[in-house]
Amino acid sequence: MKENSIVNRYDVVVIGGGPAGLAAAIEAKKHGAKSVCVIERDKELGGILQQCIHNGFGLHIFKEDLTGPEYAERFIIELMESGITCKLDTMVLDISEDLDLQILNTYDGFMHIKAEAIVLAMGCRERTREAVNIPGTRPAGVFTAGTAQRFLNMEGYLVGKKIMMLGTGDIGLIMARRLTLEGAEVRAVLARRGYPGGLMRNVAQCLHDYDIPLMLRHTIVKIIGKERIEGVLVARTDEERKPIPGSEELYECDTLLLSLGLIPENELSKGAGVKLDPATGGPVVNESMETSVKGIFACGNVVHVHDLVDYVTDESRRAGKSAAYFVRKKLKENGLLIKTEPGKGIKYIVPHLIRVDNLNKSLQLFMRVREVYPNSRLIVKADNEVIKKSRKMHMTPGEMDNIRIDPKILQQRKPAILSVQVKREEE
Amino acid sequence: MYDIAVIGAGIIGTSVARELSRYSLRIALIEKDNDVANGTTKANSGIIHAGYDAKPGSNKAKYNALGNPMFDELCEELAVPFKRIGSLVIALESYDMEKVEELYNRGLANGIPEMRILGRSEVRKMEPNLNDEVVGALHAPTAGIIDPWELAIALAENATENGVELLLNHRVTAIEKLTDGFDIRTSASGIEARYVINCAGVYADEINNMAAAPYFQITPRRGQYFVLDKNTGSLVNSVVFQCPGKMGKGVLLTSSVHGNLLIGPDSEVLDDKDNVETAAHRLLLIKEAAARTATGIPFNTMIKTFAGLRASPSTRDFIIEESKETAGFINVAGIESPGLTAAPAIAEEVVRLLKATAGKLKKSDDFNPLRRKVIRFMELKDHERVELVRKNPVYGRVICRCENVTEGEIVDVINRKAGATTVNGIKRRVRPGMGRCQGGFCAPKVMEILARELGRDMQEIVNEGKESYILSGTTKGEQDYEGK
Ligand SMILES: Cc1cc2nc3c(=O)[nH]c(=O)nc-3n(C[C@H](O)[C@H](O)[C@H](O)COP(=O)(O)OP(=O)(O)OC[C@H]3O[C@@H](n4cnc5c(N)ncnc54)[C@H](O)[C@@H]3O)c2cc1C
Ligand SMILES: Cc1cc2nc3c(=O)[nH]c(=O)nc-3n(C[C@H](O)[C@H](O)[C@H](O)COP(=O)(O)OP(=O)(O)OC[C@H]3O[C@@H](n4cnc5c(N)ncnc54)[C@H](O)[C@@H]3O)c2cc1C
């Protein structure tokens, strides 16, 4: 059945050439994978970073304040020098459980690739679900913030002059500022909840500094306009985030931007039978970033949406190294297995499973809280025993939290479950 | 001077134009919008009805029964997907069974084949996901599903391949009877034609009134729908209607030919002939009604809501006739449901009417009924994919990542006759942007391809109608910040 297509083999195939894929590929090569191939569907490497021309990247890893493309450049250079194959403008159409990939581009055509290990690094896409539910008309002038960002930053086009924004994801916040600088009027930014979804830093620097009104507890209940959008009907929302009848007010606009957050891009993962966590939308992974399918690893936004690229890089280095170890049969598969469990106030924890024998330095758990918690503690329990408490001044679902655990404690106590919960200071 | 002017390029106008293109005639297909199938034809249930609904003896009953069996050959010729999946009208209460029987008897009177009344267990076996309350059903295996705009686009393409001139962006504004033929004024240019065929959908009354005294009225009757993500269509195996009741024909559940679950419609009389807004309270009613058919509808995978307008005639039946007052002017009006199903039979009737008034028509020697299939990369086998990209590398670039549509497919539908010129035109032909992200990612790329292939500037590319611009200018770029 495959006799007509060229079959190629690699030790490690990395899907996606964003910061996650780049770091994973470099690290896999460093740790002994003989042949590594990165497959990227765009014409260039760098992923979402290429359209983030603002600063704020690399504060942890390089102790420098870089723009997205500058951050990506450092990895791209290293990748180019390390003898890794790169297939750009190439789409992975399908992966199977036995690590066979179907790929497509204009220069190799359609072909199958066989990998010893795969690293999923496909990133995420923007949510549109909430917007799809808005009744009314379906005119031109409704964009996701990321699409608008692409038009402005990469192609040099404006998308409108009088702008309403639904949602407070980071891309949206950054675009509100960008559009204002381009001379557009951003009339208001609406959040259904009582707090913004993006980073506080972005709310301050992108909205407050430019006097853009942030309307918390508001949503759009109707889109108006036949050909191009002409306005939206805005309503206040109640405690359950439902619109309050009678509170509707008309806002005229020629553009609606949607910034409803991001969701991991896992169509390919599903095809390979990778188990997903409904709380993250990404694969269930262990300490080595391996998914439920043997030999398939995952890292970056495909696992859970990150706010800081530095964490993506850390996590992806681990995934790349583990993939190389897997190929070299150095990854320990047995031994003590611990499950992590989100406790009260925690939405999810990554990783989901921990094979203690593969830990060397400290174990870092990443998580998001369910609501805003001022002045609280994160409490870590090994089974029922508290093993760590960490004080947090301010936690919000818009910002990822993390906590480090000493592997020795786990080796000594051998718990079945490691859980994290939030406790308010006054409790 | 054209021999014939067909006004309106919906499913009726395109069917008529294609049928007439079998003859040696000079034909203009006149459409006010910038694409075919932009009216009611793009927003309906897409069902090829079996034919048991309409009152025996009516035009609706006649052309439904005649139209349905024509779809296999028609869709084969035009390479349009069509699936005869059958339909069920389910009874949710025991008294509904009377209605089921009534429909069965109507079907018999209309000459509908193979119908059967099923008991509860047989229905459950055919449709395990329906609610337990189902008492029984009318089964009509000849019902089918189709993508209505795909068919209209294919008909328009085949008609133009056979010589019909498609005049887009021509809104008819006045019609004057000449001694021999008609002078048709439009928003673009004047057109003269010997015969006029009025297929203007909800506006058919206004077109009639330009050429003859008013004798019927068209009222828009709106129906709204939910569309869910692909692969949800497998919830049901056939088209499942509820018994007709207060909500009209009854809310239905069906898979689309592409595997999306379609839920709707309701029925609401309006006075605005362009109002295809969806409304929250109406959608809620549909949701509640649909829950009576099946509780497990995954509404959380919804990707779109839409609305269409039925062209309801004051006469309550299809009007397919030459104007009694104005010879040579043929009305095809009030074509509400089952208009899609009836379209091929109506087109044949129009030819008969034309022959009756114009005399014998000469068959064209080089009519070609076949349309070149639109290649869909993802539907090909491995070796076909390899072959295709080797021959034509643009099939090697994926543009829409939700539906895996390649650049080759998009270029193909731009460069065909009656080809796409808008973002939505591309979407309707090859489906980029029809998936989960609804075009968020691929729209800029689709615009680039359109601009390149049509030789236009990116900023001229519109979403759908002429005024639906997407870009509003260029960024300041390197310019001095104070400059603007
Ligand atoms: C708007 C925005 C602002 C941010 N601001 C900051 C900031 O100021 N500071 C900071 O530190 N972090 C910031 N971040 C976070 C951080 O940059 C991202 O989380 C990080 O880039 C994610 O990397 P990734 O490699 O997982 O995903 P991506 O960068 O999205 O890369 C995924 C790649 O995979 C490719 N791909 C996907 N599917 C396929 C397939 N089937 N075949 C081939 N290729 C495929 C995609 O084309 C893409 O290039 C920001 C993020 C966003 C979105
Ligand atoms: C909710 C709903 C569900 C339906 N479900 C089904 C079904 O399942 N099965 C079925 O068989 N039928 C169904 N129908 C009916 C079917 O959709 C219609 O019968 C069919 O689409 C009518 O096609 P048309 O060509 O007459 O109208 P249209 O598609 O509206 O075409 C008319 C065209 O005329 C053009 N036009 C109007 N005025 C002018 C002018 N002045 N100058 C130039 N051009 C003009 C318009 O732009 C338009 O393109 C349904 C209808 C609705 C509304």
PDB file of N, CA, C and O and ligand atoms in Angstrom, chain A residues 15-21 39-42 46-49 52 54-58 90-93 121-124 149 170-171 174 201 262 265 268 299-302 306-310 312, chain B residues 401, ligand 1:
ATOM      1  N   ILE A  15       7.255  17.372  15.529  1.00  0.00           N
ATOM      2  CA  ILE A  15       6.204  18.020  14.731  1.00  0.00           C
ATOM      3  C   ILE A  15       5.956  19.420  15.276  1.00  0.00           C
ATOM      4  O   ILE A  15       5.468  19.585  16.387  1.00  0.00           O
ATOM      5  N   GLY A  16       6.319  20.420  14.495  1.00  0.00           N
ATOM      6  CA  GLY A  16       6.158  21.811  14.918  1.00  0.00           C
ATOM      7  C   GLY A  16       7.515  22.444  15.165  1.00  0.00           C
ATOM      8  O   GLY A  16       8.351  21.888  15.879  1.00  0.00           O
ATOM      9  N   GLY A  17       7.754  23.597  14.552  1.00  0.00           N
ATOM     10  CA  GLY A  17       9.050  24.280  14.679  1.00  0.00           C
ATOM     11  C   GLY A  17       8.952  25.562  15.468  1.00  0.00           C
ATOM     12  O   GLY A  17       9.683  26.518  15.219  1.00  0.00           O
ATOM     13  N   GLY A  18       8.039  25.618  16.443  1.00  0.00           N
ATOM     14  CA  GLY A  18       7.985  26.746  17.367  1.00  0.00           C
ATOM     15  C   GLY A  18       9.054  26.559  18.434  1.00  0.00           C
ATOM     16  O   GLY A  18       9.900  25.659  18.323  1.00  0.00           O
ATOM     17  N   PRO A  19       9.042  27.403  19.470  1.00  0.00           N
ATOM     18  CA  PRO A  19      10.056  27.268  20.527  1.00  0.00           C
ATOM     19  C   PRO A  19      10.071  25.865  21.141  1.00  0.00           C
ATOM     20  O   PRO A  19      11.145  25.369  21.486  1.00  0.00           O
ATOM     21  N   ALA A  20       8.931  25.241  21.248  1.00  0.00           N
ATOM     22  CA  ALA A  20       8.893  23.903  21.828  1.00  0.00           C
ATOM     23  C   ALA A  20       9.631  22.916  20.937  1.00  0.00           C
ATOM     24  O   ALA A  20      10.530  22.197  21.381  1.00  0.00           O
ATOM     25  N   GLY A  21       9.275  22.902  19.671  1.00  0.00           N
ATOM     26  CA  GLY A  21       9.890  21.960  18.741  1.00  0.00           C
ATOM     27  C   GLY A  21      11.386  22.198  18.599  1.00  0.00           C
ATOM     28  O   GLY A  21      12.183  21.248  18.542  1.00  0.00           O
ATOM     29  N   ILE A  39       9.538  19.065  11.514  1.00  0.00           N
ATOM     30  CA  ILE A  39       8.593  19.334  10.436  1.00  0.00           C
ATOM     31  C   ILE A  39       7.729  20.531  10.820  1.00  0.00           C
ATOM     32  O   ILE A  39       7.109  20.535  11.877  1.00  0.00           O
ATOM     33  N   GLU A  40       7.728  21.528   9.958  1.00  0.00           N
ATOM     34  CA  GLU A  40       6.996  22.769  10.266  1.00  0.00           C
ATOM     35  C   GLU A  40       6.152  23.146   9.053  1.00  0.00           C
ATOM     36  O   GLU A  40       6.633  23.178   7.936  1.00  0.00           O
ATOM     37  N   ARG A  41       4.895  23.465   9.303  1.00  0.00           N
ATOM     38  CA  ARG A  41       4.022  23.755   8.162  1.00  0.00           C
ATOM     39  C   ARG A  41       4.192  25.182   7.645  1.00  0.00           C
ATOM     40  O   ARG A  41       3.791  25.477   6.531  1.00  0.00           O
ATOM     41  N   ASP A  42       4.769  26.063   8.444  1.00  0.00           N
ATOM     42  CA  ASP A  42       4.998  27.422   7.946  1.00  0.00           C
ATOM     43  C   ASP A  42       6.262  27.479   7.104  1.00  0.00           C
ATOM     44  O   ASP A  42       7.041  26.545   7.081  1.00  0.00           O
ATOM     45  N   GLY A  46      10.047  29.030  14.177  1.00  0.00           N
ATOM     46  CA  GLY A  46       9.794  30.047  15.198  1.00  0.00           C
ATOM     47  C   GLY A  46       8.373  30.030  15.743  1.00  0.00           C
ATOM     48  O   GLY A  46       8.107  30.549  16.817  1.00  0.00           O
ATOM     49  N   GLY A  47       7.456  29.436  14.996  1.00  0.00           N
ATOM     50  CA  GLY A  47       6.078  29.313  15.476  1.00  0.00           C
ATOM     51  C   GLY A  47       5.455  30.653  15.753  1.00  0.00           C
ATOM     52  O   GLY A  47       5.710  31.642  15.054  1.00  0.00           O
ATOM     53  N   ILE A  48       4.679  30.698  16.814  1.00  0.00           N
ATOM     54  CA  ILE A  48       3.907  31.890  17.136  1.00  0.00           C
ATOM     55  C   ILE A  48       4.813  33.080  17.467  1.00  0.00           C
ATOM     56  O   ILE A  48       4.411  34.235  17.367  1.00  0.00           O
ATOM     57  N   LEU A  49       6.064  32.785  17.840  1.00  0.00           N
ATOM     58  CA  LEU A  49       6.981  33.875  18.200  1.00  0.00           C
ATOM     59  C   LEU A  49       7.194  34.844  17.048  1.00  0.00           C
ATOM     60  O   LEU A  49       7.438  36.023  17.258  1.00  0.00           O
ATOM     61  N   CYS A  52       5.055  37.791  17.260  1.00  0.00           N
ATOM     62  CA  CYS A  52       5.060  38.548  18.517  1.00  0.00           C
ATOM     63  C   CYS A  52       6.213  39.534  18.510  1.00  0.00           C
ATOM     64  O   CYS A  52       7.295  39.249  19.043  1.00  0.00           O
ATOM     65  N   HIS A  54       6.540  42.264  20.019  1.00  0.00           N
ATOM     66  CA  HIS A  54       6.732  42.993  21.288  1.00  0.00           C
ATOM     67  C   HIS A  54       7.830  42.312  22.114  1.00  0.00           C
ATOM     68  O   HIS A  54       8.227  41.185  21.807  1.00  0.00           O
ATOM     69  N   ASN A  55       8.296  42.982  23.201  1.00  0.00           N
ATOM     70  CA  ASN A  55       9.316  42.337  24.060  1.00  0.00           C
ATOM     71  C   ASN A  55       8.647  41.494  25.124  1.00  0.00           C
ATOM     72  O   ASN A  55       7.436  41.387  25.179  1.00  0.00           O
ATOM     73  N   GLY A  56       9.451  40.944  25.985  1.00  0.00           N
ATOM     74  CA  GLY A  56       8.938  40.187  27.118  1.00  0.00           C
ATOM     75  C   GLY A  56       9.297  38.718  27.017  1.00  0.00           C
ATOM     76  O   GLY A  56       8.778  37.898  27.749  1.00  0.00           O
ATOM     77  N   PHE A  57      10.223  38.384  26.116  1.00  0.00           N
ATOM     78  CA  PHE A  57      10.612  36.985  25.960  1.00  0.00           C
ATOM     79  C   PHE A  57      12.024  36.773  26.493  1.00  0.00           C
ATOM     80  O   PHE A  57      12.893  37.622  26.277  1.00  0.00           O
ATOM     81  N   GLY A  58      12.216  35.655  27.157  1.00  0.00           N
ATOM     82  CA  GLY A  58      13.573  35.268  27.546  1.00  0.00           C
ATOM     83  C   GLY A  58      14.071  35.834  28.859  1.00  0.00           C
ATOM     84  O   GLY A  58      15.252  35.708  29.170  1.00  0.00           O
ATOM     85  N   THR A  90       5.753  22.186   5.319  1.00  0.00           N
ATOM     86  CA  THR A  90       5.399  20.772   5.269  1.00  0.00           C
ATOM     87  C   THR A  90       4.371  20.469   6.340  1.00  0.00           C
ATOM     88  O   THR A  90       4.551  20.848   7.495  1.00  0.00           O
ATOM     89  N   MET A  91       3.309  19.824   5.961  1.00  0.00           N
ATOM     90  CA  MET A  91       2.226  19.526   6.893  1.00  0.00           C
ATOM     91  C   MET A  91       2.257  18.060   7.270  1.00  0.00           C
ATOM     92  O   MET A  91       2.390  17.205   6.403  1.00  0.00           O
ATOM     93  N   VAL A  92       2.159  17.788   8.562  1.00  0.00           N
ATOM     94  CA  VAL A  92       1.933  16.408   8.981  1.00  0.00           C
ATOM     95  C   VAL A  92       0.427  16.190   8.941  1.00  0.00           C
ATOM     96  O   VAL A  92      -0.330  16.899   9.601  1.00  0.00           O
ATOM     97  N   LEU A  93       0.005  15.233   8.135  1.00  0.00           N
ATOM     98  CA  LEU A  93      -1.439  15.022   7.962  1.00  0.00           C
ATOM     99  C   LEU A  93      -1.978  14.019   8.961  1.00  0.00           C
ATOM    100  O   LEU A  93      -3.129  14.088   9.364  1.00  0.00           O
ATOM    101  N   ALA A 121       4.774  18.957  19.042  1.00  0.00           N
ATOM    102  CA  ALA A 121       5.018  20.353  19.449  1.00  0.00           C
ATOM    103  C   ALA A 121       4.220  21.268  18.527  1.00  0.00           C
ATOM    104  O   ALA A 121       4.734  22.240  18.001  1.00  0.00           O
ATOM    105  N   MET A 122       2.936  20.931  18.348  1.00  0.00           N
ATOM    106  CA  MET A 122       2.108  21.644  17.377  1.00  0.00           C
ATOM    107  C   MET A 122       1.532  22.947  17.909  1.00  0.00           C
ATOM    108  O   MET A 122       0.821  23.637  17.185  1.00  0.00           O
ATOM    109  N   GLY A 123       1.779  23.261  19.184  1.00  0.00           N
ATOM    110  CA  GLY A 123       1.283  24.530  19.712  1.00  0.00           C
ATOM    111  C   GLY A 123      -0.223  24.516  19.938  1.00  0.00           C
ATOM    112  O   GLY A 123      -0.817  23.468  20.194  1.00  0.00           O
ATOM    113  N   CYS A 124      -0.837  25.667  19.809  1.00  0.00           N
ATOM    114  CA  CYS A 124      -2.260  25.760  20.104  1.00  0.00           C
ATOM    115  C   CYS A 124      -2.948  26.596  19.047  1.00  0.00           C
ATOM    116  O   CYS A 124      -2.309  27.163  18.178  1.00  0.00           O
ATOM    117  N   GLN A 149      -3.424  39.932  14.268  1.00  0.00           N
ATOM    118  CA  GLN A 149      -1.996  40.098  14.538  1.00  0.00           C
ATOM    119  C   GLN A 149      -1.171  39.721  13.314  1.00  0.00           C
ATOM    120  O   GLN A 149      -0.221  40.393  12.942  1.00  0.00           O
ATOM    121  N   ASP A 170      -4.091  37.140  26.056  1.00  0.00           N
ATOM    122  CA  ASP A 170      -2.903  37.986  25.885  1.00  0.00           C
ATOM    123  C   ASP A 170      -2.756  38.542  24.475  1.00  0.00           C
ATOM    124  O   ASP A 170      -2.361  39.692  24.299  1.00  0.00           O
ATOM    125  N   ILE A 171      -3.073  37.739  23.469  1.00  0.00           N
ATOM    126  CA  ILE A 171      -2.913  38.249  22.098  1.00  0.00           C
ATOM    127  C   ILE A 171      -3.833  39.447  21.918  1.00  0.00           C
ATOM    128  O   ILE A 171      -3.457  40.451  21.327  1.00  0.00           O
ATOM    129  N   ILE A 174      -2.491  42.596  23.634  1.00  0.00           N
ATOM    130  CA  ILE A 174      -1.372  43.159  22.870  1.00  0.00           C
ATOM    131  C   ILE A 174      -1.875  43.829  21.595  1.00  0.00           C
ATOM    132  O   ILE A 174      -1.400  44.893  21.206  1.00  0.00           O
ATOM    133  N   ARG A 201       0.338  41.987  33.727  1.00  0.00           N
ATOM    134  CA  ARG A 201       1.324  42.860  33.082  1.00  0.00           C
ATOM    135  C   ARG A 201       0.759  43.430  31.774  1.00  0.00           C
ATOM    136  O   ARG A 201       0.892  44.607  31.470  1.00  0.00           O
ATOM    137  N   LEU A 262      -6.673  30.330  24.241  1.00  0.00           N
ATOM    138  CA  LEU A 262      -6.060  29.381  23.316  1.00  0.00           C
ATOM    139  C   LEU A 262      -6.403  27.968  23.740  1.00  0.00           C
ATOM    140  O   LEU A 262      -6.717  27.712  24.892  1.00  0.00           O
ATOM    141  N   GLU A 265      -3.623  22.271  20.154  1.00  0.00           N
ATOM    142  CA  GLU A 265      -3.977  21.753  18.824  1.00  0.00           C
ATOM    143  C   GLU A 265      -3.688  20.259  18.785  1.00  0.00           C
ATOM    144  O   GLU A 265      -2.544  19.864  18.599  1.00  0.00           O
ATOM    145  N   LEU A 268      -3.985  15.778  15.530  1.00  0.00           N
ATOM    146  CA  LEU A 268      -3.049  14.704  15.189  1.00  0.00           C
ATOM    147  C   LEU A 268      -2.909  13.716  16.339  1.00  0.00           C
ATOM    148  O   LEU A 268      -2.863  12.503  16.137  1.00  0.00           O
ATOM    149  N   CYS A 299       5.305  18.549  24.124  1.00  0.00           N
ATOM    150  CA  CYS A 299       5.783  19.682  24.910  1.00  0.00           C
ATOM    151  C   CYS A 299       5.284  21.002  24.351  1.00  0.00           C
ATOM    152  O   CYS A 299       4.893  21.083  23.192  1.00  0.00           O
ATOM    153  N   GLY A 300       5.307  22.000  25.191  1.00  0.00           N
ATOM    154  CA  GLY A 300       4.876  23.343  24.779  1.00  0.00           C
ATOM    155  C   GLY A 300       3.366  23.491  24.837  1.00  0.00           C
ATOM    156  O   GLY A 300       2.688  22.799  25.586  1.00  0.00           O
ATOM    157  N   ASN A 301       2.855  24.372  24.005  1.00  0.00           N
ATOM    158  CA  ASN A 301       1.436  24.700  24.059  1.00  0.00           C
ATOM    159  C   ASN A 301       0.524  23.564  23.640  1.00  0.00           C
ATOM    160  O   ASN A 301      -0.669  23.618  23.866  1.00  0.00           O
ATOM    161  N   VAL A 302       1.085  22.542  23.011  1.00  0.00           N
ATOM    162  CA  VAL A 302       0.236  21.410  22.642  1.00  0.00           C
ATOM    163  C   VAL A 302      -0.178  20.633  23.904  1.00  0.00           C
ATOM    164  O   VAL A 302      -1.189  19.949  23.923  1.00  0.00           O
ATOM    165  N   HIS A 306       0.916  27.911  27.701  1.00  0.00           N
ATOM    166  CA  HIS A 306       1.872  28.620  28.554  1.00  0.00           C
ATOM    167  C   HIS A 306       1.749  30.122  28.358  1.00  0.00           C
ATOM    168  O   HIS A 306       1.424  30.572  27.265  1.00  0.00           O
ATOM    169  N   ASP A 307       2.089  30.897  29.396  1.00  0.00           N
ATOM    170  CA  ASP A 307       2.157  32.346  29.189  1.00  0.00           C
ATOM    171  C   ASP A 307       3.590  32.793  28.969  1.00  0.00           C
ATOM    172  O   ASP A 307       3.828  33.875  28.460  1.00  0.00           O
ATOM    173  N   LEU A 308       4.549  31.994  29.401  1.00  0.00           N
ATOM    174  CA  LEU A 308       5.937  32.406  29.273  1.00  0.00           C
ATOM    175  C   LEU A 308       6.717  31.384  28.465  1.00  0.00           C
ATOM    176  O   LEU A 308       6.683  30.195  28.735  1.00  0.00           O
ATOM    177  N   VAL A 309       7.427  31.880  27.472  1.00  0.00           N
ATOM    178  CA  VAL A 309       8.136  30.997  26.564  1.00  0.00           C
ATOM    179  C   VAL A 309       9.268  30.258  27.287  1.00  0.00           C
ATOM    180  O   VAL A 309       9.638  29.153  26.910  1.00  0.00           O
ATOM    181  N   ASP A 310       9.810  30.886  28.340  1.00  0.00           N
ATOM    182  CA  ASP A 310      10.912  30.248  29.063  1.00  0.00           C
ATOM    183  C   ASP A 310      10.512  28.871  29.609  1.00  0.00           C
ATOM    184  O   ASP A 310      11.289  27.926  29.582  1.00  0.00           O
ATOM    185  N   VAL A 312       8.221  27.009  28.337  1.00  0.00           N
ATOM    186  CA  VAL A 312       8.083  26.130  27.174  1.00  0.00           C
ATOM    187  C   VAL A 312       9.443  25.521  26.866  1.00  0.00           C
ATOM    188  O   VAL A 312       9.573  24.315  26.632  1.00  0.00           O
TER     189      VAL A 312
ATOM    190  N   ARG B 401      -6.101  24.003   7.887  1.00  0.00           N
ATOM    191  CA  ARG B 401      -5.611  22.880   8.680  1.00  0.00           C
ATOM    192  C   ARG B 401      -6.722  22.162   9.430  1.00  0.00           C
ATOM    193  O   ARG B 401      -6.498  21.090   9.953  1.00  0.00           O
TER     194      ARG B 401
HETATM  195  C1  LIG C   1       0.314  36.540  21.686  1.00  0.00           C
HETATM  196  C2  LIG C   1       1.241  35.839  22.587  1.00  0.00           C
HETATM  197  C3  LIG C   1       2.053  36.590  23.351  1.00  0.00           C
HETATM  198  C4  LIG C   1       2.998  35.997  24.180  1.00  0.00           C
HETATM  199  N1  LIG C   1       3.818  36.792  24.872  1.00  0.00           N
HETATM  200  C5  LIG C   1       4.827  36.227  25.573  1.00  0.00           C
HETATM  201  C6  LIG C   1       5.810  37.043  26.207  1.00  0.00           C
HETATM  202  O1  LIG C   1       5.739  38.283  26.174  1.00  0.00           O
HETATM  203  N2  LIG C   1       6.816  36.447  26.872  1.00  0.00           N
HETATM  204  C7  LIG C   1       6.903  35.098  26.921  1.00  0.00           C
HETATM  205  O2  LIG C   1       7.841  34.596  27.502  1.00  0.00           O
HETATM  206  N3  LIG C   1       5.970  34.285  26.333  1.00  0.00           N
HETATM  207  C8  LIG C   1       4.938  34.816  25.669  1.00  0.00           C
HETATM  208  N4  LIG C   1       4.009  33.990  25.050  1.00  0.00           N
HETATM  209  C9  LIG C   1       4.045  32.509  25.285  1.00  0.00           C
HETATM  210  C10 LIG C   1       4.984  31.686  24.407  1.00  0.00           C
HETATM  211  O3  LIG C   1       5.613  32.417  23.420  1.00  0.00           O
HETATM  212  C11 LIG C   1       4.218  30.547  23.729  1.00  0.00           C
HETATM  213  O4  LIG C   1       3.555  29.856  24.704  1.00  0.00           O
HETATM  214  C12 LIG C   1       5.197  29.623  22.970  1.00  0.00           C
HETATM  215  O5  LIG C   1       5.609  30.289  21.811  1.00  0.00           O
HETATM  216  C13 LIG C   1       4.568  28.297  22.596  1.00  0.00           C
HETATM  217  O6  LIG C   1       5.477  27.536  21.823  1.00  0.00           O
HETATM  218  P1  LIG C   1       5.108  26.210  21.039  1.00  0.00           P
HETATM  219  O7  LIG C   1       6.322  25.818  20.316  1.00  0.00           O
HETATM  220  O8  LIG C   1       4.468  25.264  21.956  1.00  0.00           O
HETATM  221  O9  LIG C   1       3.957  26.645  20.036  1.00  0.00           O
HETATM  222  P2  LIG C   1       4.018  27.452  18.664  1.00  0.00           P
HETATM  223  O10 LIG C   1       4.924  28.608  18.757  1.00  0.00           O
HETATM  224  O11 LIG C   1       2.596  27.728  18.335  1.00  0.00           O
HETATM  225  O12 LIG C   1       4.611  26.439  17.591  1.00  0.00           O
HETATM  226  C14 LIG C   1       3.914  25.337  17.060  1.00  0.00           C
HETATM  227  C15 LIG C   1       4.358  25.110  15.641  1.00  0.00           C
HETATM  228  O13 LIG C   1       3.879  23.864  15.172  1.00  0.00           O
HETATM  229  C16 LIG C   1       3.517  23.980  13.835  1.00  0.00           C
HETATM  230  N5  LIG C   1       2.567  22.913  13.520  1.00  0.00           N
HETATM  231  C17 LIG C   1       1.374  22.665  14.119  1.00  0.00           C
HETATM  232  N6  LIG C   1       0.759  21.616  13.565  1.00  0.00           N
HETATM  233  C18 LIG C   1       1.584  21.154  12.598  1.00  0.00           C
HETATM  234  C19 LIG C   1       1.484  20.080  11.671  1.00  0.00           C
HETATM  235  N7  LIG C   1       0.426  19.272  11.627  1.00  0.00           N
HETATM  236  N8  LIG C   1       2.499  19.901  10.774  1.00  0.00           N
HETATM  237  C20 LIG C   1       3.569  20.726  10.798  1.00  0.00           C
HETATM  238  N9  LIG C   1       3.709  21.752  11.668  1.00  0.00           N
HETATM  239  C21 LIG C   1       2.719  21.967  12.551  1.00  0.00           C
HETATM  240  C22 LIG C   1       2.952  25.384  13.760  1.00  0.00           C
HETATM  241  O14 LIG C   1       2.980  25.908  12.481  1.00  0.00           O
HETATM  242  C23 LIG C   1       3.836  26.173  14.699  1.00  0.00           C
HETATM  243  O15 LIG C   1       4.907  26.780  14.047  1.00  0.00           O
HETATM  244  C24 LIG C   1       3.071  34.578  24.244  1.00  0.00           C
HETATM  245  C25 LIG C   1       2.177  33.806  23.480  1.00  0.00           C
HETATM  246  C26 LIG C   1       1.299  34.427  22.664  1.00  0.00           C
HETATM  247  C27 LIG C   1       0.355  33.571  21.860  1.00  0.00           C
END
